[in-house]
């Protein structure tokens, strides 16, 4: 059986600025927290940094041509805040904005719809020096920056996203410390989560006031597909607690204008949440035009027992948990084949999330803004890169998305993570998520077999039988 996707379905691929652009010190760009973090020994595998990355800043025209050859209808990228507004305050840098203007023009000239994300984790280092996301002012700085980018690109970009995966920014950045800025303070992480929510709301307002009425404002979250190990009340309670910290801490304020009562109770011994001001929730609930869902793998939890196996929540090794106040929760390896990240392959998690938000936010269009897998891809003797596992992964997840559409979910697009191999954060260049292989010594791009396969799906709108 083949599966046809609805007409107008967006077939895209995604990247993020720090992961591909390089040119870290060019044209007025100042360091972001990821420059500082990756240049600090011990933080990133192999000592890798994003200084050069895939050199996309200089090669974007070739990269857009490649996207067109691969039949992509849309491209999700992120705007580097310190390239556009160095230090995160004050006037914009023209050359920084010119890069994104040129990128967008190039995409449009090739019939590819641009979907910029304003924040994919590269906070200007100077804002971190003033306290970073745990401080309220950072949300206001973000809104100012959002307005600057909207003014510059608003005439040619229709669909915008404010933040990418604020969960990672807050809890990996300030909780477990495996991401920049590498702080390990659970209260700072909760404060960061709130100020990211506020940044989303203020940023959405700034976008709206600068953009034409037809523009769509979205956010990309990584809601958890959290499963309980057993149906025991204790395990179900662990699931509830992690669901609150992974998902509802963002979706409840954004969709319903409230923080979950159970989250406030679970974390009461750490914080009184007094940094949430009265008017904040109304701001955060700014109407969304689409919800972006990033999904890779599910999470399995139980209540902790005395002989706990090591925590395996797929978010890197740290003695500090990214889950504030959840020290009585144990994480388990979910069943299924593993990718090179040791993430289990389970497309039912994607289906479940699409159906959950279809029920929770009726009428809100959904976009799968990231999905994909890392494998140990190597060129063969002829230089070709065969990645049948990635094809199988994407196939299975597209089938799950199609099933959700059949069951009533308004899924309007799919963005493969990633267009090309790139700087995979704390894993450096070791993990390859690309449909296009990058040889970092020469910067040569080689479409893997998955890229050819995906191009055919995108061209036809039909998912073939496996
Ligand atoms: C997501 C990030 C993206 C990439 C993928 C593998 O959490 O948004 O930048 O690292 O994971």
Tab-separated table of N, CA, C and O in Angstrom, residues 160-252:
chain	number	residue	atom	x	y	z
A	160	UNK	N	6.903	31.763	10.310
A	160	UNK	CA	7.984	32.056	11.250
A	160	UNK	C	7.890	31.142	12.455
A	160	UNK	O	6.802	30.743	12.852
A	161	UNK	N	9.037	30.866	13.036
A	161	UNK	CA	9.020	30.155	14.307
A	161	UNK	C	9.836	30.974	15.298
A	161	UNK	O	10.892	31.509	14.953
A	162	UNK	N	9.341	31.080	16.516
A	162	UNK	CA	10.063	31.853	17.536
A	162	UNK	C	11.254	31.035	18.047
A	162	UNK	O	12.405	31.351	17.769
A	163	UNK	N	10.964	29.973	18.794
A	163	UNK	CA	12.021	29.219	19.473
A	163	UNK	C	12.095	27.793	18.946
A	163	UNK	O	11.095	27.220	18.530
A	164	UNK	N	13.276	27.214	19.042
A	164	UNK	CA	13.434	25.785	18.828
A	164	UNK	C	13.677	25.100	20.165
A	164	UNK	O	14.625	25.439	20.883
A	165	UNK	N	12.838	24.150	20.497
A	165	UNK	CA	13.037	23.267	21.650
A	165	UNK	C	13.507	24.014	22.900
A	165	UNK	O	14.623	23.795	23.396
A	166	UNK	N	12.636	24.880	23.432
A	166	UNK	CA	13.034	25.564	24.670
A	166	UNK	C	13.356	24.593	25.808
A	166	UNK	O	14.106	24.946	26.720
A	167	UNK	N	12.856	23.369	25.748
A	167	UNK	CA	13.206	22.381	26.775
A	167	UNK	C	14.727	22.195	26.833
A	167	UNK	O	15.322	22.169	27.916
A	168	UNK	N	15.345	22.069	25.665
A	168	UNK	CA	16.803	21.862	25.637
A	168	UNK	C	17.520	23.103	26.149
A	168	UNK	O	18.480	22.996	26.925
A	169	UNK	N	17.060	24.286	25.707
A	169	UNK	CA	17.710	25.522	26.169
A	169	UNK	C	17.686	25.594	27.693
A	169	UNK	O	18.691	25.906	28.333
A	170	UNK	N	16.524	25.307	28.273
A	170	UNK	CA	16.378	25.460	29.729
A	170	UNK	C	17.064	24.323	30.484
A	170	UNK	O	17.876	24.567	31.377
A	171	UNK	N	16.730	23.085	30.125
A	171	UNK	CA	17.087	21.966	31.010
A	171	UNK	C	18.426	21.317	30.671
A	171	UNK	O	19.083	20.776	31.561
A	172	UNK	N	18.830	21.355	29.406
A	172	UNK	CA	20.181	20.880	29.091
A	172	UNK	C	21.193	22.018	29.270
A	172	UNK	O	22.343	21.779	29.607
A	173	UNK	N	20.733	23.250	29.043
A	173	UNK	CA	21.631	24.397	29.160
A	173	UNK	C	21.893	24.820	30.606
A	173	UNK	O	23.015	25.168	30.965
A	174	UNK	N	20.842	24.783	31.448
A	174	UNK	CA	20.980	25.300	32.821
A	174	UNK	C	20.779	24.211	33.881
A	174	UNK	O	20.999	24.466	35.060
A	175	UNK	N	20.329	23.010	33.455
A	175	UNK	CA	20.069	21.939	34.420
A	175	UNK	C	21.168	20.886	34.431
A	175	UNK	O	21.955	20.792	35.373
A	176	UNK	N	21.242	20.094	33.346
A	176	UNK	CA	22.285	19.064	33.306
A	176	UNK	C	23.618	19.646	32.828
A	176	UNK	O	24.671	19.048	33.048
A	177	UNK	N	23.565	20.775	32.152
A	177	UNK	CA	24.798	21.436	31.723
A	177	UNK	C	25.501	20.788	30.545
A	177	UNK	O	26.636	21.138	30.243
A	178	UNK	N	24.825	19.879	29.850
A	178	UNK	CA	25.485	19.270	28.681
A	178	UNK	C	25.406	20.165	27.442
A	178	UNK	O	26.048	19.894	26.434
A	179	UNK	N	24.565	21.178	27.517
A	179	UNK	CA	24.512	22.181	26.450
A	179	UNK	C	24.931	23.533	27.015
A	179	UNK	O	24.895	23.750	28.231
A	180	UNK	N	25.278	24.449	26.107
A	180	UNK	CA	25.624	25.809	26.527
A	180	UNK	C	24.418	26.457	27.217
A	180	UNK	O	23.285	26.210	26.796
A	181	UNK	N	24.638	27.243	28.252
A	181	UNK	CA	25.937	27.702	28.762
A	181	UNK	C	26.586	26.749	29.772
A	181	UNK	O	27.608	27.124	30.364
A	182	UNK	N	26.016	25.568	29.960
A	182	UNK	CA	26.686	24.582	30.804
A	182	UNK	C	26.501	24.804	32.295
A	182	UNK	O	27.321	24.397	33.088
A	183	UNK	N	25.409	25.441	32.673
A	183	UNK	CA	25.157	25.615	34.110
A	183	UNK	C	24.367	24.418	34.649
A	183	UNK	O	23.624	23.778	33.897
A	184	UNK	N	24.507	24.154	35.930
A	184	UNK	CA	23.856	22.979	36.537
A	184	UNK	C	23.096	23.399	37.786
A	184	UNK	O	23.468	23.070	38.899
A	185	UNK	N	22.018	24.133	37.563
A	185	UNK	CA	21.246	24.690	38.673
A	185	UNK	C	19.761	24.504	38.343
A	185	UNK	O	19.230	25.173	37.463
A	186	UNK	N	19.086	23.577	39.032
A	186	UNK	CA	17.696	23.270	38.668
A	186	UNK	C	16.757	24.470	38.769
A	186	UNK	O	15.809	24.579	37.983
A	187	UNK	N	17.025	25.379	39.703
A	187	UNK	CA	16.140	26.546	39.814
A	187	UNK	C	16.374	27.481	38.625
A	187	UNK	O	15.419	27.991	38.022
A	188	UNK	N	17.636	27.666	38.263
A	188	UNK	CA	17.934	28.476	37.065
A	188	UNK	C	17.250	27.863	35.843
A	188	UNK	O	16.740	28.578	34.974
A	189	UNK	N	17.214	26.531	35.773
A	189	UNK	CA	16.582	25.869	34.622
A	189	UNK	C	15.087	26.164	34.583
A	189	UNK	O	14.525	26.440	33.510
A	190	UNK	N	14.423	26.133	35.733
A	190	UNK	CA	12.981	26.426	35.760
A	190	UNK	C	12.724	27.900	35.427
A	190	UNK	O	11.781	28.229	34.696
A	191	UNK	N	13.555	28.766	35.969
A	191	UNK	CA	13.420	30.193	35.629
A	191	UNK	C	13.634	30.386	34.124
A	191	UNK	O	12.921	31.157	33.474
A	192	UNK	N	14.620	29.691	33.578
A	192	UNK	CA	14.889	29.796	32.139
A	192	UNK	C	13.673	29.340	31.343
A	192	UNK	O	13.286	29.972	30.356
A	193	UNK	N	13.052	28.241	31.785
A	193	UNK	CA	11.876	27.741	31.055
A	193	UNK	C	10.801	28.828	31.001
A	193	UNK	O	10.206	29.093	29.943
A	194	UNK	N	10.558	29.485	32.145
A	194	UNK	CA	9.523	30.529	32.129
A	194	UNK	C	9.920	31.697	31.225
A	194	UNK	O	9.100	32.218	30.462
A	195	UNK	N	11.169	32.097	31.294
A	195	UNK	CA	11.553	33.261	30.480
A	195	UNK	C	11.627	32.914	28.994
A	195	UNK	O	11.434	33.793	28.149
A	196	UNK	N	11.851	31.658	28.688
A	196	UNK	CA	11.741	31.239	27.279
A	196	UNK	C	10.281	31.287	26.837
A	196	UNK	O	9.967	31.735	25.726
A	197	UNK	N	9.383	30.835	27.700
A	197	UNK	CA	7.954	30.958	27.371
A	197	UNK	C	7.582	32.422	27.139
A	197	UNK	O	6.882	32.758	26.178
A	198	UNK	N	8.068	33.276	28.041
A	198	UNK	CA	7.765	34.700	27.917
A	198	UNK	C	8.385	35.267	26.634
A	198	UNK	O	7.767	36.073	25.927
A	199	UNK	N	9.603	34.830	26.326
A	199	UNK	CA	10.257	35.275	25.089
A	199	UNK	C	9.424	34.864	23.884
A	199	UNK	O	9.260	35.640	22.936
A	200	UNK	N	8.886	33.656	23.933
A	200	UNK	CA	8.019	33.219	22.837
A	200	UNK	C	6.826	34.177	22.701
A	200	UNK	O	6.501	34.637	21.597
A	201	UNK	N	6.168	34.466	23.813
A	201	UNK	CA	4.972	35.319	23.760
A	201	UNK	C	5.307	36.736	23.305
A	201	UNK	O	4.642	37.293	22.415
A	202	UNK	N	6.332	37.323	23.898
A	202	UNK	CA	6.721	38.692	23.512
A	202	UNK	C	7.242	38.709	22.074
A	202	UNK	O	6.983	39.658	21.327
A	203	UNK	N	7.966	37.655	21.713
A	203	UNK	CA	8.499	37.563	20.350
A	203	UNK	C	7.364	37.429	19.339
A	203	UNK	O	7.391	38.058	18.271
A	204	UNK	N	6.357	36.623	19.680
A	204	UNK	CA	5.212	36.458	18.774
A	204	UNK	C	4.498	37.793	18.600
A	204	UNK	O	4.100	38.168	17.486
A	205	UNK	N	4.362	38.554	19.686
A	205	UNK	CA	3.732	39.890	19.584
A	205	UNK	C	4.553	40.804	18.670
A	205	UNK	O	4.003	41.516	17.830
A	206	UNK	N	5.873	40.765	18.858
A	206	UNK	CA	6.745	41.628	18.037
A	206	UNK	C	6.652	41.234	16.567
A	206	UNK	O	6.620	42.096	15.681
A	207	UNK	N	6.609	39.941	16.299
A	207	UNK	CA	6.471	39.487	14.914
A	207	UNK	C	5.160	39.987	14.336
A	207	UNK	O	5.114	40.580	13.259
A	208	UNK	N	4.083	39.744	15.081
A	208	UNK	CA	2.751	40.152	14.610
A	208	UNK	C	2.690	41.628	14.276
A	208	UNK	O	2.116	42.023	13.257
A	209	UNK	N	3.294	42.460	15.123
A	209	UNK	CA	3.127	43.881	14.853
A	209	UNK	C	3.998	44.323	13.684
A	209	UNK	O	3.718	45.350	13.074
A	210	UNK	N	5.021	43.544	13.334
A	210	UNK	CA	5.863	43.958	12.204
A	210	UNK	C	5.475	43.274	10.898
A	210	UNK	O	5.902	43.698	9.832
A	211	UNK	N	4.684	42.208	10.971
A	211	UNK	CA	4.449	41.385	9.777
A	211	UNK	C	3.095	41.644	9.149
A	211	UNK	O	2.149	42.020	9.843
A	212	UNK	N	2.989	41.389	7.845
A	212	UNK	CA	1.676	41.483	7.204
A	212	UNK	C	0.709	40.432	7.768
A	212	UNK	O	1.147	39.416	8.320
A	213	UNK	N	-0.575	40.676	7.602
A	213	UNK	CA	-1.596	39.813	8.224
A	213	UNK	C	-1.487	38.361	7.780
A	213	UNK	O	-1.837	37.456	8.536
A	214	UNK	N	-0.973	38.117	6.572
A	214	UNK	CA	-0.950	36.736	6.079
A	214	UNK	C	0.118	35.874	6.769
A	214	UNK	O	0.125	34.648	6.648
A	215	UNK	N	1.040	36.509	7.499
A	215	UNK	CA	2.151	35.768	8.107
A	215	UNK	C	1.644	34.792	9.159
A	215	UNK	O	0.635	35.027	9.817
A	216	UNK	N	2.373	33.683	9.283
A	216	UNK	CA	2.011	32.674	10.295
A	216	UNK	C	3.129	32.599	11.334
A	216	UNK	O	4.307	32.561	10.997
A	217	UNK	N	2.734	32.554	12.602
A	217	UNK	CA	3.706	32.497	13.690
A	217	UNK	C	3.578	31.153	14.400
A	217	UNK	O	2.486	30.762	14.832
A	218	UNK	N	4.712	30.456	14.512
A	218	UNK	CA	4.726	29.117	15.110
A	218	UNK	C	5.855	29.032	16.137
A	218	UNK	O	6.601	29.990	16.355
A	219	UNK	N	5.949	27.900	16.775
A	219	UNK	CA	7.050	27.592	17.684
A	219	UNK	C	7.373	26.116	17.475
A	219	UNK	O	6.485	25.344	17.117
A	220	UNK	N	8.630	25.750	17.657
A	220	UNK	CA	8.991	24.325	17.547
A	220	UNK	C	9.339	23.784	18.923
A	220	UNK	O	10.301	24.242	19.555
A	221	UNK	N	8.565	22.823	19.367
A	221	UNK	CA	8.798	22.198	20.672
A	221	UNK	C	9.262	20.764	20.468
A	221	UNK	O	9.054	20.183	19.399
A	222	UNK	N	9.881	20.206	21.504
A	222	UNK	CA	10.154	18.760	21.475
A	222	UNK	C	9.376	18.075	22.586
A	222	UNK	O	9.944	17.637	23.580
A	223	UNK	N	8.062	18.002	22.416
A	223	UNK	CA	7.251	17.380	23.463
A	223	UNK	C	7.687	15.930	23.650
A	223	UNK	O	8.133	15.281	22.709
A	224	UNK	N	7.555	15.448	24.854
A	224	UNK	CA	8.006	14.086	25.127
A	224	UNK	C	6.923	13.070	24.833
A	224	UNK	O	5.758	13.281	25.165
A	225	UNK	N	7.320	11.971	24.177
A	225	UNK	CA	6.424	10.807	24.103
A	225	UNK	C	6.846	9.933	25.289
A	225	UNK	O	7.719	9.088	25.183
A	226	UNK	N	6.252	10.222	26.443
A	226	UNK	CA	6.710	9.617	27.703
A	226	UNK	C	5.815	8.434	28.046
A	226	UNK	O	4.590	8.579	28.144
A	227	UNK	N	6.436	7.278	28.208
A	227	UNK	CA	5.676	6.070	28.544
A	227	UNK	C	6.050	5.579	29.938
A	227	UNK	O	7.194	5.692	30.353
A	228	UNK	N	5.065	4.991	30.613
A	228	UNK	CA	5.325	4.379	31.916
A	228	UNK	C	5.762	2.933	31.702
A	228	UNK	O	5.225	2.242	30.834
A	229	UNK	N	6.744	2.495	32.479
A	229	UNK	CA	7.268	1.134	32.329
A	229	UNK	C	6.180	0.093	32.608
A	229	UNK	O	6.070	-0.906	31.908
A	230	UNK	N	5.382	0.336	33.639
A	230	UNK	CA	4.251	-0.561	33.940
A	230	UNK	C	3.039	0.327	34.218
A	230	UNK	O	3.160	1.551	34.277
A	231	UNK	N	1.918	-0.297	34.442
A	231	UNK	CA	0.709	0.475	34.755
A	231	UNK	C	0.562	0.697	36.251
A	231	UNK	O	-0.516	1.073	36.732
A	232	UNK	N	1.588	0.440	37.041
A	232	UNK	CA	1.468	0.648	38.494
A	232	UNK	C	1.261	2.142	38.763
A	232	UNK	O	1.756	2.989	38.016
A	233	UNK	N	0.546	2.470	39.829
A	233	UNK	CA	0.304	3.890	40.136
A	233	UNK	C	1.609	4.666	40.267
A	233	UNK	O	1.691	5.831	39.851
A	234	UNK	N	2.654	4.022	40.804
A	234	UNK	CA	3.937	4.723	40.992
A	234	UNK	C	4.566	5.057	39.638
A	234	UNK	O	5.093	6.159	39.437
A	235	UNK	N	4.526	4.100	38.726
A	235	UNK	CA	5.113	4.357	37.406
A	235	UNK	C	4.288	5.383	36.628
A	235	UNK	O	4.837	6.239	35.922
A	236	UNK	N	2.986	5.295	36.761
A	236	UNK	CA	2.137	6.282	36.076
A	236	UNK	C	2.378	7.681	36.640
A	236	UNK	O	2.327	8.675	35.911
A	237	UNK	N	2.689	7.752	37.931
A	237	UNK	CA	2.971	9.061	38.509
A	237	UNK	C	4.312	9.607	37.998
A	237	UNK	O	4.456	10.818	37.786
A	238	UNK	N	5.278	8.700	37.808
A	238	UNK	CA	6.566	9.134	37.220
A	238	UNK	C	6.324	9.676	35.809
A	238	UNK	O	6.873	10.716	35.423
A	239	UNK	N	5.477	9.000	35.073
A	239	UNK	CA	5.139	9.460	33.715
A	239	UNK	C	4.495	10.849	33.765
A	239	UNK	O	4.854	11.741	32.988
A	240	UNK	N	3.566	11.027	34.683
A	240	UNK	CA	2.900	12.328	34.829
A	240	UNK	C	3.921	13.434	35.122
A	240	UNK	O	3.903	14.509	34.514
A	241	UNK	N	4.850	13.113	36.030
A	241	UNK	CA	5.824	14.134	36.436
A	241	UNK	C	6.738	14.524	35.273
A	241	UNK	O	7.020	15.713	35.061
A	242	UNK	N	7.200	13.546	34.520
A	242	UNK	CA	8.105	13.857	33.404
A	242	UNK	C	7.336	14.505	32.253
A	242	UNK	O	7.848	15.398	31.572
A	243	UNK	N	6.098	14.107	32.052
A	243	UNK	CA	5.284	14.770	31.026
A	243	UNK	C	5.127	16.256	31.344
A	243	UNK	O	5.178	17.101	30.441
A	244	UNK	N	4.954	16.572	32.633
A	244	UNK	CA	4.816	17.986	33.020
A	244	UNK	C	6.095	18.753	32.700
A	244	UNK	O	6.056	19.854	32.146
A	245	UNK	N	7.249	18.151	33.037
A	245	UNK	CA	8.534	18.845	32.847
A	245	UNK	C	8.977	18.865	31.388
A	245	UNK	O	9.703	19.757	30.958
A	246	UNK	N	8.574	17.855	30.638
A	246	UNK	CA	9.036	17.766	29.247
A	246	UNK	C	8.139	18.577	28.319
A	246	UNK	O	8.620	19.187	27.364
A	247	UNK	N	6.857	18.560	28.585
A	247	UNK	CA	5.891	19.044	27.601
A	247	UNK	C	4.972	20.124	28.143
A	247	UNK	O	4.921	21.236	27.625
A	248	UNK	N	4.233	19.780	29.209
A	248	UNK	CA	3.169	20.701	29.629
A	248	UNK	C	3.718	22.008	30.177
A	248	UNK	O	3.025	23.020	30.196
A	249	UNK	N	4.977	22.025	30.644
A	249	UNK	CA	5.580	23.282	31.116
A	249	UNK	C	5.621	24.320	29.985
A	249	UNK	O	5.608	25.524	30.233
A	250	UNK	N	5.613	23.864	28.749
A	250	UNK	CA	5.574	24.779	27.595
A	250	UNK	C	4.181	24.837	26.964
A	250	UNK	O	3.679	25.903	26.658
A	251	UNK	N	3.565	23.682	26.765
A	251	UNK	CA	2.295	23.712	26.028
A	251	UNK	C	1.144	24.246	26.878
A	251	UNK	O	0.229	24.862	26.327
A	252	UNK	N	1.159	24.044	28.177
A	252	UNK	CA	0.056	24.591	28.980
A	252	UNK	C	0.035	26.120	28.929
A	252	UNK	O	-1.008	26.713	28.649
